[in-house]
C-alpha atoms as one frame of an Amber mdcrd trajectory, in Angstrom:
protein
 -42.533   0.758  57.830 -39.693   2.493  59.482 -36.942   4.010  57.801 -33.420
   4.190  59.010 -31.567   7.268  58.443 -27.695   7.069  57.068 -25.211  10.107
  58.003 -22.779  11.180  55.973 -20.154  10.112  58.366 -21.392   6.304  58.124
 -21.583   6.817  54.071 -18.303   7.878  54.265 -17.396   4.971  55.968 -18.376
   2.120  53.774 -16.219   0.254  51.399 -15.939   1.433  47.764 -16.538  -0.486
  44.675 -15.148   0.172  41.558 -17.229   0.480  38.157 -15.256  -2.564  36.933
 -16.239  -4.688  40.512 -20.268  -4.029  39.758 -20.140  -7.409  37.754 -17.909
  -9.863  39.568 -14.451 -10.810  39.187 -15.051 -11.273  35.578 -14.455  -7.965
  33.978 -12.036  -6.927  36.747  -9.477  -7.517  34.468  -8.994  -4.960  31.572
  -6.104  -5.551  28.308  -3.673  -3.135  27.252  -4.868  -0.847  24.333  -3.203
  -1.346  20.787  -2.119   0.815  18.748  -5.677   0.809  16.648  -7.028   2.310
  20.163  -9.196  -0.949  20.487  -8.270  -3.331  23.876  -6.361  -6.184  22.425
  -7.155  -9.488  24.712  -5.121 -12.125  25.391  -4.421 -14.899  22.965  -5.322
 -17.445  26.136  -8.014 -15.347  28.004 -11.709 -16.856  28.151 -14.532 -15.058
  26.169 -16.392 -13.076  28.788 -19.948 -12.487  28.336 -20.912  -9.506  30.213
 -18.250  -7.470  28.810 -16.355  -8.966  25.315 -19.118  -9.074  22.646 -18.677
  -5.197  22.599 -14.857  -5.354  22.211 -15.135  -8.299  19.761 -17.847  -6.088
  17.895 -15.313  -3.285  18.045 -12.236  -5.672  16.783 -14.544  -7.154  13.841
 -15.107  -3.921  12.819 -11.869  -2.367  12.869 -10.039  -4.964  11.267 -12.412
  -5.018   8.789 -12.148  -1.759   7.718  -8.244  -2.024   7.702  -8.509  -5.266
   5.563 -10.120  -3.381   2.913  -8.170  -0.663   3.341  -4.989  -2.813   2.257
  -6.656  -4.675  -0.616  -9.007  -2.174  -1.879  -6.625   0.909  -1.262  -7.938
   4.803  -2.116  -5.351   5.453  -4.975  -7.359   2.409  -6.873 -10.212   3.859
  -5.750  -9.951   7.180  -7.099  -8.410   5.932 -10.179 -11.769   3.402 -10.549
 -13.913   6.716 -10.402 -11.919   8.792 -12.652 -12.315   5.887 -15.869 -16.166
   5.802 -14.726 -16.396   9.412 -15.211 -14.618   9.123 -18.672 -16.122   6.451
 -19.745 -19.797   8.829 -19.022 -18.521  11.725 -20.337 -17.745  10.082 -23.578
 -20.751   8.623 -24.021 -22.612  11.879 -23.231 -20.288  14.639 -24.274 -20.665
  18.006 -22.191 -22.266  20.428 -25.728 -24.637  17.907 -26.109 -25.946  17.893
 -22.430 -25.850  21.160 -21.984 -27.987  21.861 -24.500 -30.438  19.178 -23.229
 -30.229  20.492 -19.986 -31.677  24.015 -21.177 -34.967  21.894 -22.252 -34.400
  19.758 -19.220 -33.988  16.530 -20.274 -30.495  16.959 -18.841 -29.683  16.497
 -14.783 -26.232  17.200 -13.214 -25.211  14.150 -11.110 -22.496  13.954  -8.298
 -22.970  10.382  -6.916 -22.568   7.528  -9.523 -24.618   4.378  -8.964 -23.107
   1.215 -10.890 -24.170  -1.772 -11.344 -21.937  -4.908 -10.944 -23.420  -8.636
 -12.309 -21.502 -11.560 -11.590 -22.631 -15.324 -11.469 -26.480 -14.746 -10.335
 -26.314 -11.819  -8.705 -26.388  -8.113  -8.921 -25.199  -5.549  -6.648 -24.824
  -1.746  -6.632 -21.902   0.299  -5.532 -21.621   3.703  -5.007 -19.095   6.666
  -5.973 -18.781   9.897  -5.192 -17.950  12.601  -7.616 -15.928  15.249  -7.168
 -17.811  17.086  -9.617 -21.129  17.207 -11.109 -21.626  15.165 -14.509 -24.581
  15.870 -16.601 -26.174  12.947 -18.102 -29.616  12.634 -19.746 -32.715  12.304
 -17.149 -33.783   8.804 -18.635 -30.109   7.221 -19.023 -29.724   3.783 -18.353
 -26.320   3.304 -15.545 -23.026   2.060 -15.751 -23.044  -1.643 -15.644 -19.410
  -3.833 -14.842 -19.893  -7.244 -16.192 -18.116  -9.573 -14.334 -19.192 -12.602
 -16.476 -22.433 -13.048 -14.860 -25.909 -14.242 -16.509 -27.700 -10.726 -15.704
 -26.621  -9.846 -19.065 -26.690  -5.984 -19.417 -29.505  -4.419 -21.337 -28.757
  -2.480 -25.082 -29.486   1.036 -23.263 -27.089   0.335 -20.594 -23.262   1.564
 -20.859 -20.842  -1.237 -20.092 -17.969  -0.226 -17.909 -14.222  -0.557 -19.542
 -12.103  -3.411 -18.677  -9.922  -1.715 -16.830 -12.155  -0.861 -14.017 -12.780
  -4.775 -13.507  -9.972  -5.547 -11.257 -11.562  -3.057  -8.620 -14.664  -4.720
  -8.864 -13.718  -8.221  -8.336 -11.780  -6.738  -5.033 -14.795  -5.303  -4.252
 -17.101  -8.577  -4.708 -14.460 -10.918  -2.973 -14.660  -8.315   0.257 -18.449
  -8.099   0.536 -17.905 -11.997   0.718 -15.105 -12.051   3.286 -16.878  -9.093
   5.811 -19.614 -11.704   6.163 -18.082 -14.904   6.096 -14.529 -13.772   7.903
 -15.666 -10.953   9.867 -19.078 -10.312  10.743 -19.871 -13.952  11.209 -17.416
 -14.068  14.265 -19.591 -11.799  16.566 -21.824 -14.739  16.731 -19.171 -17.233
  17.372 -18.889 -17.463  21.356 -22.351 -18.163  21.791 -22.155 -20.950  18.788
 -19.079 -22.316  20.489 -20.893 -22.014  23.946 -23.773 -24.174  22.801 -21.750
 -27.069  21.206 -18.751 -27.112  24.268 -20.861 -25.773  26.957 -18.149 -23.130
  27.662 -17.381 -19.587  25.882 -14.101 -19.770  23.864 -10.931 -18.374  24.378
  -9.697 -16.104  22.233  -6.920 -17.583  20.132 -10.251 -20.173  19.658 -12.132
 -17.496  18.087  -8.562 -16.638  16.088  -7.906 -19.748  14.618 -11.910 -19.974
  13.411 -11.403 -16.435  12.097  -7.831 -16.462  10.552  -8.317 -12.900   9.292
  -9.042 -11.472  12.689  -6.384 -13.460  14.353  -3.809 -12.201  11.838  -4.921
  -8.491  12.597  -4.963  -8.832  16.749  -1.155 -10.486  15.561  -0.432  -7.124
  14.292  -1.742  -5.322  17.003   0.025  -7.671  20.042   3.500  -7.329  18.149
   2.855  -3.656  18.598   2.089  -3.354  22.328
Protein backbone atom coordinates (compact mmCIF):
# COMPACT_ATOMS: atom_id res chain seq x y z
CA UNK A 1 0.00 0.00 0.00
CA UNK A 2 1.35 3.32 -0.98
CA UNK A 3 1.23 6.27 1.02
CA UNK A 4 0.85 9.77 -0.20
CA UNK A 5 2.79 12.38 1.44
CA UNK A 6 0.97 15.93 2.43
CA UNK A 7 3.28 19.23 2.63
CA UNK A 8 2.73 21.72 4.80
CA UNK A 9 1.97 24.09 2.05
CA UNK A 10 -1.10 21.81 0.84
CA UNK A 11 -2.17 21.50 4.77
CA UNK A 12 -2.11 24.95 4.85
CA UNK A 13 -4.25 25.11 2.10
CA UNK A 14 -7.32 23.22 3.04
CA UNK A 15 -10.50 24.59 4.39
CA UNK A 16 -10.96 24.94 8.17
CA UNK A 17 -13.67 23.61 10.29
CA UNK A 18 -14.70 24.92 13.34
CA UNK A 19 -15.16 22.78 16.69
CA UNK A 20 -18.87 23.72 16.52
CA UNK A 21 -19.05 22.43 12.45
CA UNK A 22 -17.61 18.71 13.60
CA UNK A 23 -21.39 17.73 14.11
CA UNK A 24 -23.47 19.30 11.37
CA UNK A 25 -25.44 22.31 11.18
CA UNK A 26 -27.08 21.36 14.34
CA UNK A 27 -24.98 22.76 17.08
CA UNK A 28 -23.68 25.55 14.82
CA UNK A 29 -25.82 27.68 16.55
CA UNK A 30 -24.85 28.67 20.19
CA UNK A 31 -27.47 31.04 22.81
CA UNK A 32 -26.46 33.98 24.61
CA UNK A 33 -25.25 33.28 28.25
CA UNK A 34 -27.55 34.49 31.22
CA UNK A 35 -26.76 36.00 33.89
CA UNK A 36 -26.56 32.45 35.99
CA UNK A 37 -23.49 31.83 33.42
CA UNK A 38 -25.60 28.85 31.96
CA UNK A 39 -26.63 29.29 27.86
CA UNK A 40 -30.24 30.21 27.98
CA UNK A 41 -32.01 28.67 24.63
CA UNK A 42 -34.64 29.92 22.87
CA UNK A 43 -38.21 29.64 23.97
CA UNK A 44 -38.95 28.27 20.11
CA UNK A 45 -35.61 26.42 19.35
CA UNK A 46 -35.82 22.47 18.81
CA UNK A 47 -34.20 20.14 21.48
CA UNK A 48 -30.91 19.10 19.94
CA UNK A 49 -29.55 15.83 20.77
CA UNK A 50 -25.94 15.88 20.26
CA UNK A 51 -25.47 18.91 22.21
CA UNK A 52 -28.68 20.06 24.74
CA UNK A 53 -29.02 17.21 27.29
CA UNK A 54 -25.77 18.72 28.83
CA UNK A 55 -27.16 22.31 28.93
CA UNK A 56 -30.61 21.04 30.04
CA UNK A 57 -28.62 18.94 32.76
CA UNK A 58 -26.83 22.17 33.59
CA UNK A 59 -30.30 24.35 33.66
CA UNK A 60 -32.08 21.52 35.90
CA UNK A 61 -29.48 21.83 38.13
CA UNK A 62 -29.03 25.37 38.53
CA UNK A 63 -32.46 26.28 38.90
CA UNK A 64 -32.79 23.82 41.27
CA UNK A 65 -30.43 24.92 43.52
CA UNK A 66 -31.78 28.58 43.23
CA UNK A 67 -35.38 27.26 43.94
CA UNK A 68 -34.30 26.08 47.19
CA UNK A 69 -32.31 28.74 47.77
CA UNK A 70 -35.53 31.10 47.76
CA UNK A 71 -37.80 28.78 49.75
CA UNK A 72 -35.43 27.15 52.01
CA UNK A 73 -33.17 30.35 52.53
CA UNK A 74 -29.72 30.14 54.91
CA UNK A 75 -31.00 32.60 57.66
CA UNK A 76 -33.83 29.69 58.31
CA UNK A 77 -31.31 27.45 57.99
CA UNK A 78 -29.00 28.54 60.52
CA UNK A 79 -31.73 29.45 62.78
CA UNK A 80 -33.13 25.50 62.30
CA UNK A 81 -29.55 24.40 63.57
CA UNK A 82 -29.18 26.74 66.35
CA UNK A 83 -32.86 25.32 68.19
CA UNK A 84 -31.39 21.69 67.30
CA UNK A 85 -28.35 22.46 69.17
CA UNK A 86 -30.46 23.84 72.15
CA UNK A 87 -32.79 21.57 72.16
CA UNK A 88 -29.37 18.78 72.62
CA UNK A 89 -27.71 20.73 74.89
CA UNK A 90 -30.63 20.78 77.19
CA UNK A 91 -31.22 17.46 77.18
CA UNK A 92 -27.53 16.66 77.82
CA UNK A 93 -26.19 19.59 79.74
CA UNK A 94 -22.32 20.33 79.17
CA UNK A 95 -21.12 19.24 83.45
CA UNK A 96 -22.79 16.23 82.93
CA UNK A 97 -21.00 15.23 79.61
CA UNK A 98 -17.99 16.28 80.47
CA UNK A 99 -17.74 14.26 83.17
CA UNK A 100 -18.89 11.24 81.07
CA UNK A 101 -16.54 12.04 78.60
CA UNK A 102 -13.51 11.57 81.15
CA UNK A 103 -14.84 7.75 81.47
CA UNK A 104 -15.69 7.89 77.82
CA UNK A 105 -19.04 7.30 77.50
CA UNK A 106 -19.11 10.86 76.18
CA UNK A 107 -18.17 11.78 72.23
CA UNK A 108 -17.93 15.39 70.89
CA UNK A 109 -20.08 15.65 67.71
CA UNK A 110 -19.94 18.38 64.91
CA UNK A 111 -22.39 17.01 62.26
CA UNK A 112 -26.02 16.41 63.52
CA UNK A 113 -27.97 13.59 61.88
CA UNK A 114 -31.92 14.01 62.33
CA UNK A 115 -34.40 12.12 61.63
CA UNK A 116 -37.64 13.39 59.92
CA UNK A 117 -41.00 10.82 59.79
CA UNK A 118 -43.83 11.88 57.88
CA UNK A 119 -46.76 9.74 56.35
CA UNK A 120 -44.71 6.30 55.73
CA UNK A 121 -41.56 7.40 55.38
CA UNK A 122 -38.38 8.36 57.03
CA UNK A 123 -35.59 10.38 55.89
CA UNK A 124 -32.36 11.82 57.34
CA UNK A 125 -30.98 15.27 56.99
CA UNK A 126 -27.88 16.54 57.82
CA UNK A 127 -26.39 19.73 59.75
CA UNK A 128 -23.34 21.00 60.28
CA UNK A 129 -22.16 22.39 63.52
CA UNK A 130 -20.25 25.11 64.05
CA UNK A 131 -19.05 23.66 67.11
CA UNK A 132 -18.57 20.42 68.70
CA UNK A 133 -21.54 19.13 71.05
CA UNK A 134 -20.89 16.36 73.39
CA UNK A 135 -23.58 13.91 73.71
CA UNK A 136 -23.50 10.41 75.27
CA UNK A 137 -21.89 7.53 72.91
CA UNK A 138 -25.23 5.42 72.96
CA UNK A 139 -27.82 8.46 72.51
CA UNK A 140 -30.68 7.90 70.52
CA UNK A 141 -30.98 11.21 67.59
CA UNK A 142 -33.09 13.99 67.12
CA UNK A 143 -36.29 12.94 65.57
CA UNK A 144 -38.94 15.85 63.79
CA UNK A 145 -42.31 14.33 63.72
CA UNK A 146 -44.13 15.49 61.01
CA UNK A 147 -47.31 13.46 61.85
CA UNK A 148 -46.14 10.34 60.35
CA UNK A 149 -46.83 6.57 61.57
CA UNK A 150 -42.93 5.90 62.30
CA UNK A 151 -43.77 6.96 65.68
CA UNK A 152 -40.51 7.96 67.52
CA UNK A 153 -39.08 5.58 70.04
CA UNK A 154 -39.05 6.59 74.20
CA UNK A 155 -35.06 7.01 73.95
CA UNK A 156 -35.32 9.29 71.10
CA UNK A 157 -35.45 13.28 71.63
CA UNK A 158 -38.30 14.85 69.71
CA UNK A 159 -37.39 18.04 67.95
CA UNK A 160 -39.39 21.42 69.14
CA UNK A 161 -42.16 22.69 67.12
CA UNK A 162 -40.58 25.39 65.97
CA UNK A 163 -38.10 23.69 63.84
CA UNK A 164 -41.14 22.01 61.86
CA UNK A 165 -41.75 24.63 59.36
CA UNK A 166 -38.09 24.00 57.99
CA UNK A 167 -38.75 20.54 57.72
CA UNK A 168 -41.88 20.49 55.81
CA UNK A 169 -39.85 22.99 53.26
CA UNK A 170 -37.43 20.57 53.26
CA UNK A 171 -39.81 17.41 52.51
CA UNK A 172 -41.94 19.39 49.87
CA UNK A 173 -38.35 20.15 47.93
CA UNK A 174 -36.96 16.61 47.95
CA UNK A 175 -40.46 16.04 46.23
CA UNK A 176 -40.31 18.88 43.71
CA UNK A 177 -36.23 18.19 42.63
CA UNK A 178 -37.59 14.86 41.43
CA UNK A 179 -40.86 15.41 40.15
CA UNK A 180 -40.19 19.26 38.76
CA UNK A 181 -36.63 19.10 38.12
CA UNK A 182 -34.75 16.08 37.74
CA UNK A 183 -37.52 14.32 35.92
CA UNK A 184 -37.14 16.85 32.94
CA UNK A 185 -33.63 15.57 31.83
CA UNK A 186 -35.50 12.61 30.64
CA UNK A 187 -38.20 14.48 28.94
CA UNK A 188 -36.93 14.96 25.17
CA UNK A 189 -36.38 11.48 24.67
CA UNK A 190 -40.04 10.67 26.33
CA UNK A 191 -41.46 13.35 24.08
CA UNK A 192 -39.33 11.93 21.11
CA UNK A 193 -40.84 8.49 21.46
CA UNK A 194 -44.58 9.49 21.69
CA UNK A 195 -44.28 12.56 18.71
CA UNK A 196 -41.46 11.10 16.87
CA UNK A 197 -39.65 14.49 17.12
CA UNK A 198 -37.46 16.11 20.11
CA UNK A 199 -39.35 19.06 21.73
CA UNK A 200 -38.84 22.52 21.64
CA UNK A 201 -38.04 24.20 24.44
CA UNK A 202 -40.95 26.29 25.65
CA UNK A 203 -42.44 22.34 25.24
CA UNK A 204 -40.17 21.19 27.82
CA UNK A 205 -41.22 24.71 29.82
CA UNK A 206 -44.70 24.36 29.92
CA UNK A 207 -44.22 20.38 31.14
CA UNK A 208 -41.78 21.78 33.71
CA UNK A 209 -43.43 25.08 34.94
CA UNK A 210 -40.67 25.54 37.51
CA UNK A 211 -37.88 25.48 34.99
CA UNK A 212 -39.74 27.58 32.55
CA UNK A 213 -40.36 30.23 35.22
CA UNK A 214 -36.49 30.26 36.03
CA UNK A 215 -35.16 30.41 32.09
CA UNK A 216 -38.17 33.50 32.34
CA UNK A 217 -35.93 35.06 34.79
CA UNK A 218 -32.92 34.50 33.07
CA UNK A 219 -34.30 35.74 29.27
CA UNK A 220 -35.73 39.03 30.96
CA UNK A 221 -32.16 39.48 32.02
CA UNK A 222 -30.22 39.09 28.75
Amino acid sequence: MSRTTISQAALNAMPRVAPSQLYGSEVAKTYPVGPAGIRIPDACAVFRKTVDPGLLSDIVRVAEVDYRAKHLPEEQRQATTAMLVQCLRARFPAEDMEILARYGYATSVTRLPIQISFGDHEDTEYFELAGAVLRPKEAAGIVVDLGGRLRPGPSHLTAPAEVEPYFQGLIRHRRLKKTAFDAARLFPGRFRTHEGRFPRWFEIEREFPLIGAWLAEQRASL
